[in-house]
Coordinates of C-alpha atoms in Angstrom, one line a residue:
M1 CA -0.1 0.0 0.0
G2 CA 1.5 3.0 -0.9
R3 CA 0.1 6.4 0.0
G4 CA 0.2 10.4 -2.0
S5 CA -0.8 13.2 0.9
S6 CA -1.9 16.3 -0.1
S7 CA -2.4 17.5 3.5
D8 CA -1.9 16.4 5.9
S9 CA -5.5 16.4 8.1
D10 CA -7.7 13.8 7.7
E11 CA -9.8 16.0 7.9
V12 CA -12.0 16.5 4.6
P13 CA -13.7 20.4 4.3
C14 CA -17.6 20.7 3.5
S15 CA -20.1 22.8 5.0
Y16 CA -23.8 21.4 6.7
I17 CA -26.6 23.9 7.5
P18 CA -28.7 22.7 9.9
V19 CA -32.1 22.1 10.4
P20 CA -34.2 22.2 12.9
D21 CA -34.7 18.7 15.4
G22 CA -38.0 17.4 15.8
P23 CA -40.7 17.8 13.8
P24 CA -42.7 20.8 12.1
S25 CA -44.2 22.5 15.8
A26 CA -47.3 24.3 15.3
A27 CA -46.0 27.9 14.9
E28 CA -43.6 26.9 12.1
P29 CA -46.2 24.0 9.5
P30 CA -44.7 22.1 7.3
P31 CA -45.6 24.4 4.2
R32 CA -49.1 23.3 2.2
L33 CA -49.1 21.2 -1.1
K34 CA -51.8 20.7 -3.6
G35 CA -52.2 17.5 -4.4
V36 CA -48.6 16.1 -2.3
L37 CA -48.7 12.5 -1.3
L38 CA -45.8 10.3 0.5
I39 CA -45.0 7.6 -1.1
F40 CA -45.3 5.1 1.0
C41 CA -45.9 1.5 0.1
G42 CA -44.7 -1.6 2.7
L43 CA -43.2 -5.2 1.6
L44 CA -43.5 -8.3 2.5
L45 CA -39.8 -8.7 2.0
L46 CA -37.9 -12.2 3.5
L47 CA -33.4 -12.1 2.6
S48 CA -31.2 -13.8 3.6
L49 CA -28.1 -11.5 3.6
V50 CA -25.5 -11.9 5.2
A51 CA -24.1 -9.7 8.3
L52 CA -20.7 -8.7 7.3
N53 CA -19.9 -7.2 11.5
A54 CA -18.1 -9.1 12.5
Y55 CA -14.1 -8.9 12.4
S56 CA -11.1 -11.5 13.7
N57 CA -8.0 -9.2 12.7
P58 CA -7.1 -5.5 11.4
H59 CA -7.3 -6.8 8.0
H60 CA -9.5 -9.9 7.4
A61 CA -13.0 -11.5 7.7
S62 CA -15.9 -13.8 8.4
L63 CA -18.9 -13.4 6.6
P64 CA -21.6 -15.3 8.5
T65 CA -25.3 -15.3 7.1
T66 CA -27.8 -14.1 9.3
H67 CA -31.3 -14.1 8.1
L68 CA -32.9 -11.1 8.5
P69 CA -37.0 -11.1 7.9
F70 CA -38.6 -7.0 6.6
T71 CA -41.9 -7.5 8.9
P72 CA -43.8 -4.0 7.9
S73 CA -47.0 -3.7 10.0
S74 CA -49.5 -2.4 7.2
T75 CA -49.3 -1.9 2.8
F76 CA -49.4 1.1 0.8
Q77 CA -49.8 1.6 -2.6
P78 CA -47.5 4.5 -3.8
V79 CA -49.4 7.6 -5.1
S80 CA -47.9 9.8 -7.5
R81 CA -46.7 13.0 -5.6
G82 CA -48.8 15.7 -8.4
V83 CA -50.1 13.4 -11.2
S84 CA -53.5 14.6 -10.4
S85 CA -52.3 18.4 -11.4
G86 CA -51.0 17.0 -14.4
V87 CA -47.9 17.5 -13.1
S88 CA -44.6 15.9 -14.2
E89 CA -43.0 15.5 -10.9
K90 CA -40.0 13.5 -11.1
S91 CA -40.0 12.0 -8.3
T92 CA -38.6 8.2 -8.0
S93 CA -41.7 6.4 -6.9
L94 CA -39.6 4.0 -4.4
L95 CA -40.8 1.6 -1.9
L96 CA -39.9 2.4 1.7
F97 CA -39.4 -0.4 4.5
I98 CA -42.1 1.1 8.0
T99 CA -41.4 -2.1 10.5
N100 CA -43.7 -0.1 13.2
G101 CA -46.4 2.3 11.8
E102 CA -43.4 5.1 12.5
S103 CA -40.2 7.2 10.9
Y104 CA -37.1 6.5 12.7
P105 CA -36.3 9.7 14.6
W106 CA -33.9 11.8 13.0
N107 CA -32.4 14.5 14.1
N108 CA -29.8 17.0 13.3
T109 CA -26.9 15.9 12.6
I110 CA -28.1 13.5 11.7
L111 CA -30.3 14.8 8.6
S112 CA -27.3 17.6 8.5
W113 CA -24.3 15.1 7.3
Q114 CA -27.4 15.1 3.9
R115 CA -26.2 17.4 2.0
T116 CA -23.4 16.5 -1.0
A117 CA -20.5 18.2 -0.3
Y118 CA -19.7 18.3 -4.5
H119 CA -22.8 18.3 -5.9
F120 CA -24.8 20.4 -7.4
Q121 CA -28.3 20.5 -5.9
P122 CA -30.6 24.2 -4.5
Q123 CA -29.3 26.3 -1.3
K124 CA -33.2 25.2 0.1
N125 CA -36.1 23.7 -1.5
W126 CA -37.2 21.2 -3.5
M127 CA -35.4 21.1 -7.4
N128 CA -34.5 19.1 -10.9
G129 CA -31.6 23.4 -19.9
P130 CA -28.1 23.4 -19.2
M131 CA -26.5 25.2 -21.9
Y132 CA -22.6 26.6 -23.0
Y133 CA -22.9 30.5 -22.7
K134 CA -20.3 33.3 -23.3
G135 CA -17.5 31.4 -20.7
W136 CA -20.1 30.2 -18.6
Y137 CA -22.3 27.0 -17.7
H138 CA -25.3 27.7 -16.8
F139 CA -27.7 25.5 -15.3
F140 CA -31.9 26.1 -15.2
Y141 CA -33.5 24.0 -12.8
Q142 CA -37.4 23.4 -11.5
Y143 CA -37.9 23.9 -8.5
N144 CA -40.9 25.1 -6.1
P145 CA -39.2 28.1 -3.9
N146 CA -41.9 27.1 -1.3
G147 CA -40.7 23.8 0.6
A148 CA -39.0 20.7 0.3
V149 CA -41.1 18.6 -1.9
W150 CA -43.0 19.5 -5.5
G151 CA -45.8 22.2 -4.5
D152 CA -48.0 23.7 -5.9
I153 CA -46.0 26.7 -8.1
I154 CA -42.7 25.4 -10.3
V155 CA -39.8 28.3 -11.4
W156 CA -37.1 28.0 -12.7
G157 CA -33.8 27.9 -10.4
H158 CA -31.0 29.2 -12.2
A159 CA -26.7 28.8 -11.6
V160 CA -23.7 29.4 -13.8
S161 CA -20.3 28.0 -13.3
R162 CA -16.7 27.9 -15.4
D163 CA -16.1 24.9 -14.9
L164 CA -19.1 21.9 -13.6
I165 CA -18.6 21.8 -11.0
H166 CA -18.4 25.4 -8.8
W167 CA -21.7 26.8 -9.4
L168 CA -23.3 29.9 -8.4
H169 CA -26.4 30.4 -7.7
L170 CA -28.4 33.3 -9.9
P171 CA -31.3 34.6 -8.7
L172 CA -34.4 32.8 -10.3
A173 CA -34.9 33.2 -13.6
M174 CA -38.0 32.9 -14.9
V175 CA -41.9 32.7 -12.4
A176 CA -44.7 31.2 -12.7
D177 CA -46.3 35.1 -13.5
Q178 CA -48.6 34.4 -16.9
W179 CA -51.5 33.1 -17.5
Y180 CA -50.1 30.7 -19.9
D181 CA -47.4 28.9 -16.8
K182 CA -49.6 30.3 -14.1
N183 CA -49.0 26.4 -11.9
G184 CA -45.5 26.1 -12.8
V185 CA -42.9 26.6 -15.1
W186 CA -42.2 23.2 -16.0
T187 CA -38.8 21.5 -18.6
G188 CA -37.7 23.1 -21.4
S189 CA -34.2 22.7 -23.8
A190 CA -31.8 26.6 -24.7
T191 CA -30.7 26.4 -28.7
I192 CA -28.0 28.9 -28.8
L193 CA -28.5 30.3 -33.3
P194 CA -25.3 30.6 -35.5
D195 CA -25.6 33.9 -34.1
G196 CA -25.3 34.0 -31.5
Q197 CA -29.4 34.2 -30.4
V198 CA -29.7 32.0 -27.3
I199 CA -34.0 30.5 -27.4
M200 CA -35.6 28.7 -24.2
L201 CA -38.8 26.8 -24.9
Y202 CA -40.0 25.5 -22.3
T203 CA -43.7 23.7 -21.3
G204 CA -45.5 25.9 -19.5
S205 CA -48.8 24.6 -17.2
T206 CA -51.7 27.0 -18.1
N207 CA -54.2 28.3 -15.4
E208 CA -56.7 25.5 -16.6
S209 CA -53.1 22.4 -15.9
V210 CA -53.2 22.5 -19.9
Q211 CA -49.7 21.8 -21.1
V212 CA -48.7 24.8 -23.8
Q213 CA -45.6 25.6 -25.0
N214 CA -43.6 29.1 -23.7
L215 CA -41.2 31.1 -25.6
A216 CA -38.4 32.9 -23.9
Y217 CA -35.1 34.6 -24.5
P218 CA -32.5 36.7 -22.3
A219 CA -33.6 40.8 -22.3
D220 CA -29.3 41.4 -22.4
P221 CA -27.8 38.8 -24.4
S222 CA -24.6 40.6 -23.6
D223 CA -24.7 39.7 -20.0
S224 CA -22.4 36.6 -19.8
L225 CA -24.6 36.1 -16.5
L226 CA -28.6 35.9 -18.3
V227 CA -30.5 37.8 -14.9
D228 CA -33.5 38.1 -16.4
W229 CA -35.8 36.6 -19.3
I230 CA -38.9 38.1 -21.0
K231 CA -41.1 35.7 -21.9
Y232 CA -42.5 36.0 -25.5
P233 CA -45.6 38.3 -25.9
S234 CA -47.6 36.3 -28.0
N235 CA -47.2 32.7 -25.9
P236 CA -47.8 30.2 -26.4
V237 CA -46.4 28.6 -28.8
L238 CA -48.3 26.0 -29.3
F239 CA -50.9 23.9 -27.8
P240 CA -52.0 20.6 -27.8
P241 CA -52.7 18.8 -31.3
P242 CA -56.1 17.3 -31.5
G243 CA -56.1 13.7 -30.5
I244 CA -53.5 14.5 -27.5
G245 CA -54.4 14.9 -23.8
A246 CA -54.5 18.7 -22.4
K247 CA -51.9 16.3 -20.6
D248 CA -49.4 15.2 -22.4
F249 CA -47.6 18.1 -24.3
R250 CA -45.0 18.7 -22.6
D251 CA -39.9 18.7 -22.5
P252 CA -39.1 20.3 -26.0
T253 CA -36.1 19.7 -27.4
T254 CA -33.3 21.2 -27.8
A255 CA -34.0 22.6 -31.3
W256 CA -31.6 21.1 -34.5
L257 CA -31.2 22.8 -38.7
T258 CA -32.4 20.5 -41.6
S259 CA -30.6 20.9 -45.2
Q260 CA -33.7 22.8 -46.4
G261 CA -33.0 25.5 -43.2
K262 CA -36.0 24.8 -40.9
W263 CA -35.4 24.1 -37.0
R264 CA -36.9 21.2 -36.0
I265 CA -38.1 20.4 -32.4
T266 CA -39.5 16.6 -30.7
I267 CA -41.8 16.4 -28.3
G268 CA -42.7 14.2 -25.9
S269 CA -46.3 13.2 -25.5
K270 CA -48.7 9.3 -25.4
L271 CA -52.1 7.9 -27.7
N272 CA -53.2 5.6 -24.8
K273 CA -50.1 4.0 -23.3
T274 CA -47.7 4.4 -26.4
G275 CA -44.8 6.3 -26.0
I276 CA -44.7 8.7 -29.2
A277 CA -42.2 11.9 -30.0
L278 CA -44.0 14.4 -32.5
V279 CA -41.9 16.5 -34.1
Y280 CA -42.1 20.2 -35.7
D281 CA -40.5 23.3 -37.8
T282 CA -40.6 26.6 -36.7
I283 CA -38.3 28.8 -39.3
D284 CA -38.8 31.7 -36.2
F285 CA -39.3 29.8 -33.7
K286 CA -43.0 32.4 -33.0
T287 CA -44.7 30.2 -35.8
Y288 CA -44.4 26.3 -36.3
E289 CA -45.6 23.4 -38.5
R290 CA -46.4 20.3 -37.4
V291 CA -44.6 17.3 -39.6
E292 CA -46.6 14.7 -40.4
G293 CA -46.2 11.5 -38.2
L294 CA -44.0 10.4 -35.5
L295 CA -39.9 10.7 -35.0
H296 CA -40.9 7.4 -32.6
A297 CA -43.1 5.4 -31.1
V298 CA -43.2 2.5 -29.0
P299 CA -45.8 0.8 -27.7
G300 CA -46.7 0.1 -24.0
T301 CA -43.8 2.3 -22.6
G302 CA -46.8 4.9 -21.7
M303 CA -46.0 9.5 -21.2
W304 CA -42.5 9.9 -22.8
E305 CA -41.3 13.0 -20.8
C306 CA -38.2 14.6 -21.6
V307 CA -37.1 13.6 -25.4
D308 CA -33.8 14.3 -25.8
F309 CA -32.5 13.8 -29.6
F310 CA -28.9 13.2 -30.6
P311 CA -26.1 12.3 -32.6
V312 CA -22.9 10.8 -31.4
S313 CA -20.3 10.4 -33.8
S314 CA -18.5 6.3 -34.5
K315 CA -15.1 7.4 -35.2
S316 CA -13.9 11.3 -33.8
E317 CA -14.2 11.0 -29.3
N318 CA -14.9 14.2 -29.4
G319 CA -19.1 15.2 -29.4
L320 CA -21.5 16.3 -31.7
D321 CA -23.5 19.9 -32.5
N322 CA -27.3 18.4 -32.4
S323 CA -27.4 19.4 -36.9
I324 CA -25.0 16.7 -37.1
S325 CA -25.6 13.7 -39.5
G326 CA -24.1 12.3 -42.2
E327 CA -21.2 9.6 -42.3
N328 CA -19.8 7.8 -38.9
V329 CA -22.8 9.2 -37.1
K330 CA -25.2 7.2 -35.0
H331 CA -28.4 8.7 -33.2
V332 CA -29.7 8.6 -30.0
V333 CA -32.9 9.1 -29.2
K334 CA -33.2 9.8 -25.0
V335 CA -36.8 9.1 -23.6
S336 CA -37.9 9.4 -19.0
L337 CA -40.8 7.1 -18.6
D338 CA -43.2 9.0 -16.7
D339 CA -44.4 5.7 -16.0
D340 CA -41.4 4.3 -14.0
K341 CA -39.2 7.8 -13.6
H342 CA -36.4 5.5 -15.5
D343 CA -34.8 7.3 -18.5
Y344 CA -33.8 4.7 -21.1
Y345 CA -32.1 5.5 -24.6
S346 CA -32.0 3.8 -27.8
L347 CA -28.9 4.3 -31.1
G348 CA -30.0 3.9 -34.2
T349 CA -30.0 6.0 -37.7
Y350 CA -32.1 9.7 -38.4
D351 CA -33.8 9.6 -41.7
E352 CA -34.7 13.2 -42.0
K353 CA -36.2 13.0 -45.1
N354 CA -38.8 10.4 -43.6
V355 CA -38.7 12.4 -40.3
K356 CA -38.0 9.1 -38.8
F357 CA -35.7 7.3 -36.2
T358 CA -34.9 3.3 -36.3
P359 CA -33.1 1.8 -34.3
D360 CA -30.6 -0.7 -35.0
D361 CA -31.0 -3.4 -32.2
I362 CA -35.5 -3.7 -31.7
K363 CA -34.3 -5.5 -28.8
N364 CA -33.3 -2.3 -26.9
D365 CA -36.1 0.2 -28.5
V366 CA -36.7 3.2 -26.5
G367 CA -38.4 2.3 -23.2
I368 CA -37.9 -1.5 -23.2
G369 CA -34.4 -2.0 -23.2
L370 CA -31.5 -0.3 -22.3
R371 CA -31.1 2.7 -19.6
Y372 CA -28.0 5.5 -18.9
D373 CA -28.7 5.2 -15.6
Y374 CA -30.5 1.6 -13.2
G375 CA -30.5 3.3 -10.2
I376 CA -31.8 6.6 -9.1
F377 CA -31.6 8.7 -12.2
Y378 CA -34.6 10.9 -14.3
A379 CA -35.4 13.7 -16.8
S380 CA -31.8 14.1 -18.0
K381 CA -31.3 16.5 -20.6
T382 CA -27.2 15.8 -22.9
F383 CA -26.4 19.2 -24.3
Y384 CA -23.3 19.8 -26.6
D385 CA -20.4 22.1 -25.1
Q386 CA -18.9 23.6 -27.9
N387 CA -16.2 24.9 -25.5
K388 CA -15.0 21.3 -25.4
G389 CA -16.3 20.3 -27.9
R390 CA -17.5 17.1 -26.1
R391 CA -21.6 16.7 -24.9
V392 CA -22.6 16.4 -21.5
L393 CA -25.7 14.5 -19.8
W394 CA -26.9 16.0 -16.6
G395 CA -29.4 14.1 -14.5
W396 CA -31.7 15.2 -11.9
I397 CA -31.0 12.5 -8.6
G398 CA -34.3 12.2 -6.2
E399 CA -34.5 11.2 -3.2
S400 CA -35.7 7.8 -1.6
D401 CA -36.6 8.2 2.1
S402 CA -39.4 10.5 3.9
E403 CA -41.1 13.1 3.4
Y404 CA -40.8 13.8 6.6
A405 CA -36.9 13.6 6.0
D406 CA -37.4 15.5 4.2
V407 CA -39.1 18.7 5.1
A408 CA -37.6 18.3 8.1
K409 CA -33.5 19.0 6.9
G410 CA -35.8 21.6 4.4
W411 CA -34.3 20.3 0.8
A412 CA -34.3 17.6 -1.9
S413 CA -33.1 16.3 -4.0
V414 CA -29.9 16.4 -6.2
Q415 CA -27.6 17.0 -9.6
G416 CA -25.5 13.9 -10.6
I417 CA -22.0 14.7 -11.3
P418 CA -22.2 16.3 -15.6
R419 CA -21.1 12.8 -16.9
T420 CA -19.1 13.5 -20.8
V421 CA -21.4 10.8 -23.2
T422 CA -19.1 9.4 -26.3
L423 CA -20.6 5.7 -28.2
D424 CA -18.6 2.7 -27.2
K425 CA -16.4 2.4 -29.9
K426 CA -15.9 -1.4 -29.2
T427 CA -19.0 -2.5 -28.4
G428 CA -21.0 -0.2 -31.0
S429 CA -24.4 -0.9 -29.3
N430 CA -24.2 1.0 -26.1
L431 CA -22.7 4.8 -24.5
L432 CA -20.1 5.2 -22.9
Q433 CA -20.3 7.3 -19.5
W434 CA -18.1 9.0 -17.8
P435 CA -17.4 12.5 -14.7
V436 CA -16.5 15.4 -17.3
A437 CA -12.9 16.0 -16.3
E438 CA -12.8 19.1 -14.1
V439 CA -14.7 16.7 -11.0
E440 CA -10.4 15.7 -10.8
S441 CA -9.9 19.2 -9.6
L442 CA -11.6 17.7 -6.5
R443 CA -9.0 15.5 -6.1
L444 CA -7.1 15.5 -2.1
R445 CA -4.8 13.4 -0.5
S446 CA -4.7 9.5 -2.4
D447 CA -4.1 6.2 -1.3
E448 CA -3.0 3.7 -3.7
F449 CA -3.9 -0.5 -3.0
E450 CA -2.2 -2.5 -5.5
N451 CA -2.8 -6.2 -5.7
L452 CA -4.7 -6.9 -2.5
K453 CA -5.5 -10.9 -2.5
V454 CA -9.3 -11.1 -1.5
K455 CA -10.1 -15.2 0.3
P456 CA -13.6 -15.8 -0.8
G457 CA -15.8 -15.3 2.4
T458 CA -14.0 -11.5 4.3
V459 CA -13.9 -8.3 4.3
M460 CA -10.9 -6.6 4.1
P461 CA -10.7 -2.6 5.2
L462 CA -9.8 -0.1 3.9
E463 CA -7.4 2.4 6.3
I464 CA -8.1 5.7 4.7
G465 CA -9.3 7.6 6.9
T466 CA -12.7 8.8 6.7
A467 CA -14.6 7.7 3.6
A468 CA -17.9 10.4 3.4
Q469 CA -16.4 12.1 0.0
L470 CA -14.5 10.3 -1.9
D471 CA -13.4 9.7 -5.4
I472 CA -12.1 5.5 -6.0
V473 CA -11.0 4.1 -9.5
A474 CA -10.7 0.0 -8.5
E475 CA -10.4 -3.1 -10.9
F476 CA -10.9 -6.2 -10.4
E477 CA -9.2 -10.1 -11.6
I478 CA -11.1 -13.5 -10.3
D479 CA -8.2 -15.6 -9.9
K480 CA -7.6 -18.3 -13.0
E481 CA -7.4 -21.0 -11.7
A482 CA -11.1 -21.0 -9.7
L483 CA -12.7 -19.6 -13.6
E484 CA -11.1 -22.9 -15.2
K485 CA -12.5 -25.4 -12.6
T486 CA -15.9 -23.2 -11.9
T487 CA -18.4 -24.9 -13.2
E488 CA -20.6 -24.4 -15.7
S489 CA -24.2 -23.5 -14.4
N490 CA -28.0 -21.8 -16.6
M491 CA -28.3 -19.4 -13.0
D492 CA -29.7 -16.7 -14.2
Y493 CA -28.7 -13.6 -12.0
K494 CA -30.2 -10.3 -11.2
C495 CA -29.7 -7.8 -8.9
S496 CA -33.2 -6.6 -8.1
T497 CA -34.2 -10.2 -7.8
S498 CA -31.6 -12.1 -6.8
G499 CA -30.5 -11.7 -3.0
G500 CA -28.0 -8.6 -3.9
A501 CA -24.5 -9.0 -2.1
A502 CA -25.7 -12.3 0.1
E503 CA -26.4 -14.3 -2.7
R504 CA -23.4 -16.3 -3.1
G505 CA -22.0 -17.6 -6.1
A506 CA -18.7 -19.3 -7.3
L507 CA -17.3 -16.7 -8.5
G508 CA -19.5 -13.2 -6.9
P509 CA -20.1 -11.6 -5.6
F510 CA -17.4 -8.9 -4.4
G511 CA -16.4 -5.1 -4.6
L512 CA -16.6 -2.4 -1.9
L513 CA -18.1 -1.4 0.2
V514 CA -18.5 2.3 1.3
L515 CA -20.6 4.1 3.8
A516 CA -19.1 1.3 6.3
D517 CA -19.2 1.9 9.9
D518 CA -16.8 0.2 12.1
D519 CA -18.8 -2.6 13.2
L520 CA -20.1 -2.8 9.7
S521 CA -24.0 -2.5 10.9
E522 CA -24.8 -0.3 7.9
Y523 CA -22.5 -0.3 4.2
T524 CA -23.9 -0.3 1.1
P525 CA -22.1 -3.2 -1.6
T526 CA -21.4 -1.8 -4.7
Y527 CA -20.2 -4.9 -6.6
F528 CA -19.7 -7.4 -9.8
Y529 CA -21.2 -11.3 -9.8
V530 CA -19.9 -12.8 -12.6
V531 CA -22.1 -16.6 -13.3
K532 CA -20.3 -18.7 -16.1
G533 CA -23.1 -20.2 -17.9
T534 CA -23.1 -23.8 -20.0
D535 CA -21.6 -23.0 -22.8
G536 CA -18.7 -21.8 -20.7
H537 CA -19.0 -17.6 -21.0
L538 CA -18.9 -15.2 -18.1
K539 CA -21.7 -13.6 -17.7
T540 CA -20.7 -10.0 -15.3
S541 CA -23.8 -9.0 -12.9
F542 CA -22.2 -5.1 -11.9
C543 CA -24.8 -4.0 -9.1
S544 CA -25.2 -1.7 -5.8
D545 CA -27.1 -3.0 -2.8
Q546 CA -28.8 -0.3 -0.4
S547 CA -31.0 -3.1 1.5
R548 CA -28.1 -2.4 4.6
S549 CA -27.2 0.4 3.9
S550 CA -29.3 2.1 7.0
L551 CA -30.5 1.3 10.7
A552 CA -33.7 3.7 9.5
N553 CA -37.4 1.3 8.8
D554 CA -38.9 5.2 6.4
V555 CA -35.3 4.8 3.5
G556 CA -35.6 3.2 -0.1
K557 CA -33.8 0.2 -0.3
K558 CA -33.9 -1.3 -3.1
I559 CA -31.0 -3.3 -5.3
F560 CA -29.4 -1.9 -8.4
G561 CA -28.2 -2.5 -11.8
S562 CA -28.4 -5.3 -14.7
V563 CA -25.8 -7.1 -16.3
V564 CA -22.5 -5.4 -18.0
P565 CA -20.9 -6.5 -21.1
V566 CA -17.3 -7.3 -20.4
L567 CA -15.2 -7.7 -23.4
K568 CA -12.3 -10.5 -24.0
D569 CA -9.1 -9.3 -21.7
E570 CA -10.5 -6.7 -20.2
K571 CA -10.3 -6.7 -16.4
L572 CA -13.6 -5.3 -14.3
S573 CA -13.5 -2.3 -13.9
V574 CA -15.4 0.1 -11.5
R575 CA -15.2 4.3 -10.4
I576 CA -17.6 5.3 -7.0
L577 CA -18.2 8.9 -6.6
V578 CA -19.5 8.6 -2.3
D579 CA -21.3 12.2 -1.9
H580 CA -22.8 11.4 1.9
S581 CA -25.8 10.1 0.7
I582 CA -25.6 10.4 -3.0
V583 CA -23.0 7.4 -4.8
E584 CA -22.4 6.9 -9.0
S585 CA -20.5 4.7 -9.6
F586 CA -19.3 4.0 -13.5
A587 CA -18.6 0.5 -14.3
Q588 CA -16.2 -1.2 -16.8
G589 CA -15.6 2.8 -18.5
G590 CA -19.3 4.0 -17.9
R591 CA -20.4 0.8 -19.9
M592 CA -23.4 0.8 -17.2
C593 CA -23.9 3.3 -14.6
V594 CA -25.9 2.9 -11.1
T595 CA -26.6 6.3 -9.0
S596 CA -27.6 5.0 -5.9
R597 CA -29.1 7.2 -2.5
V598 CA -28.4 6.1 0.9
Y599 CA -29.3 7.4 4.2
P600 CA -27.0 6.2 7.2
T601 CA -27.4 6.7 10.3
R602 CA -24.1 5.8 12.1
A603 CA -21.5 5.8 9.1
I604 CA -21.6 9.4 8.7
Y605 CA -19.0 12.3 9.6
G606 CA -15.8 10.9 10.9
A607 CA -17.5 7.6 11.1
A608 CA -17.5 6.6 7.3
R609 CA -15.6 3.3 6.5
L610 CA -14.2 1.5 3.0
F611 CA -13.5 -1.9 2.6
L612 CA -13.4 -4.5 0.4
F613 CA -15.7 -7.7 0.7
N614 CA -15.3 -10.8 -1.2
N615 CA -18.5 -12.9 -0.6
A616 CA -18.0 -15.9 -3.2
T617 CA -17.9 -19.6 -2.0
K618 CA -14.3 -19.8 -4.3
G619 CA -12.6 -17.8 -6.6
T620 CA -10.2 -14.9 -5.1
V621 CA -9.7 -12.0 -6.5
I622 CA -6.8 -9.5 -7.0
A623 CA -8.0 -5.8 -6.5
S624 CA -5.6 -3.2 -7.1
L625 CA -7.1 0.8 -6.2
T626 CA -6.4 4.4 -5.4
V627 CA -8.4 6.4 -3.9
W628 CA -9.0 10.1 -3.1
Q629 CA -10.3 11.9 -0.4
M630 CA -12.7 15.2 -2.3
N631 CA -12.8 18.8 -1.5
S632 CA -16.3 20.9 -1.4
A633 CA -17.5 22.5 -3.9
F634 CA -18.6 25.4 -1.8
I635 CA -21.5 25.9 -3.9
R636 CA -23.1 29.2 -2.6
P637 CA -24.7 32.7 -3.9
Y638 CA -23.2 34.8 -7.1
H639 CA -21.5 38.4 -6.3
P640 CA -20.8 41.0 -8.2
N641 CA -17.1 41.6 -7.7
Q642 CA -16.8 37.3 -8.3
R643 CA -17.9 37.9 -12.2
N644 CA -14.9 37.6 -13.7

């Protein structure tokens, strides 16, 4: 083990905002919400778990198997926050386990720790088209100024950054002050024209809850901060077309230029249970022509939200402007499915003349195949960063704790670390996502571990100090002799239903326990699970298991993940960003991503630890990794002297 140090202290800079202890007082009731209900869903679930709670020496531990039944006292049906009002609330309807009918007694110490140090989130309350303009990255987000959950007034918050990491909060960009957006300023997209003009299209919910599209533009284009915005006096510019429901017409995309010189956009909707992408052409963004047919449609996928459509290069690692097409270009259609709150994408070809997208693989069509992220990740949006020639993806990371906890801590939800998006040139059949390089500027002291042998059924503590803000890069190799001797099997391992890290196989699970305490009463395994098929080929799953992440009884404890392609001679690799209550994992160079929200009660502050583990029955694993402590991004309000 080698250690390089850039700081003599184990303390990692971070910031905590005090929150009140206990429930809201009668003098300070929680904000009044319209049509907002908490999702409480009990489910009888019996899991055979590995306790991971006793190690006999400083380096290795045995893994006794323990049966811990989760027996909820009552069962609740999930109710969406706001759908009754026609609201796309961008909320993940995760199951919450409540074993005694009461919420966990959250306090100021625990709740303050949950606030992230280097992920973007609002100063307070609830949040959800990024762009680069005159030296600043701009992020506009859906924001509830009145409370920490989805409310009856949604406006646009606004923040700027020079590097996508250190953000400054600006005044609200747009508020719900017109009849056509009185019930909310919802998702929109920015288009930067060749002459530098900025065009913003956004969905408004009218005073009668009809979803319409509106135009806005900067009041002062010379202002690089774009503080003030003007709404087009003749808004709305688009109403739901015949046959489309009044509450099923939202989230316009960034426009792209056609060969005829027209600008084209697509808008998400549905016809019965078929998700669809409507297409419109415009010259001036004020008047529109509905294009016959649909860009794409997939039966059974329901309402398509936050549709994104963009090109990727099959040759270059650079990103492409939205208007690029032709040779060596594939196109991506991405949708956020309102029915299951996940983001799906498909690779294929775009026929401009017939306005048609055709997927390369019908089995991986939009909404039924590939996902951006197999954890908590929704309402994502890409933009072309003309400053660095890359395509950047941002996704919204919701909460899976209780509404009481959200109100008590005074905020809810964060944005994932921005990711670059490229085509996987090795497979040609999926995208690669990777944290933007700028996040590495937050790295502090590092610890390196090389060729650590982790035997079957062992846990190995990694002496790195506190482990609440980390950037981890790890590689794993399974002992070759174990691979050869392992019997072929027809086992079909699935992260979500096969028992998680407790399900022992010959070649897995193995990986890392993040946000763990010394006694391993709380831990979140992020791991690989390898099965040798009847054809002799290896099938690898990558998973994140929240079932033992917290002693609290009112938080989501799902197991996320899926199969990840591993090519010949590739080592198993993962990068993990740990930032208090959020864990973002990128397997095999970003072929598969899993984002988790975890709410430990003991593995917090200086008590958070990191472990290697191998719960396989046969294969020894060789692990090498580098672990960086991460600085805080110190996201704060903008002051005029910070313009330069």
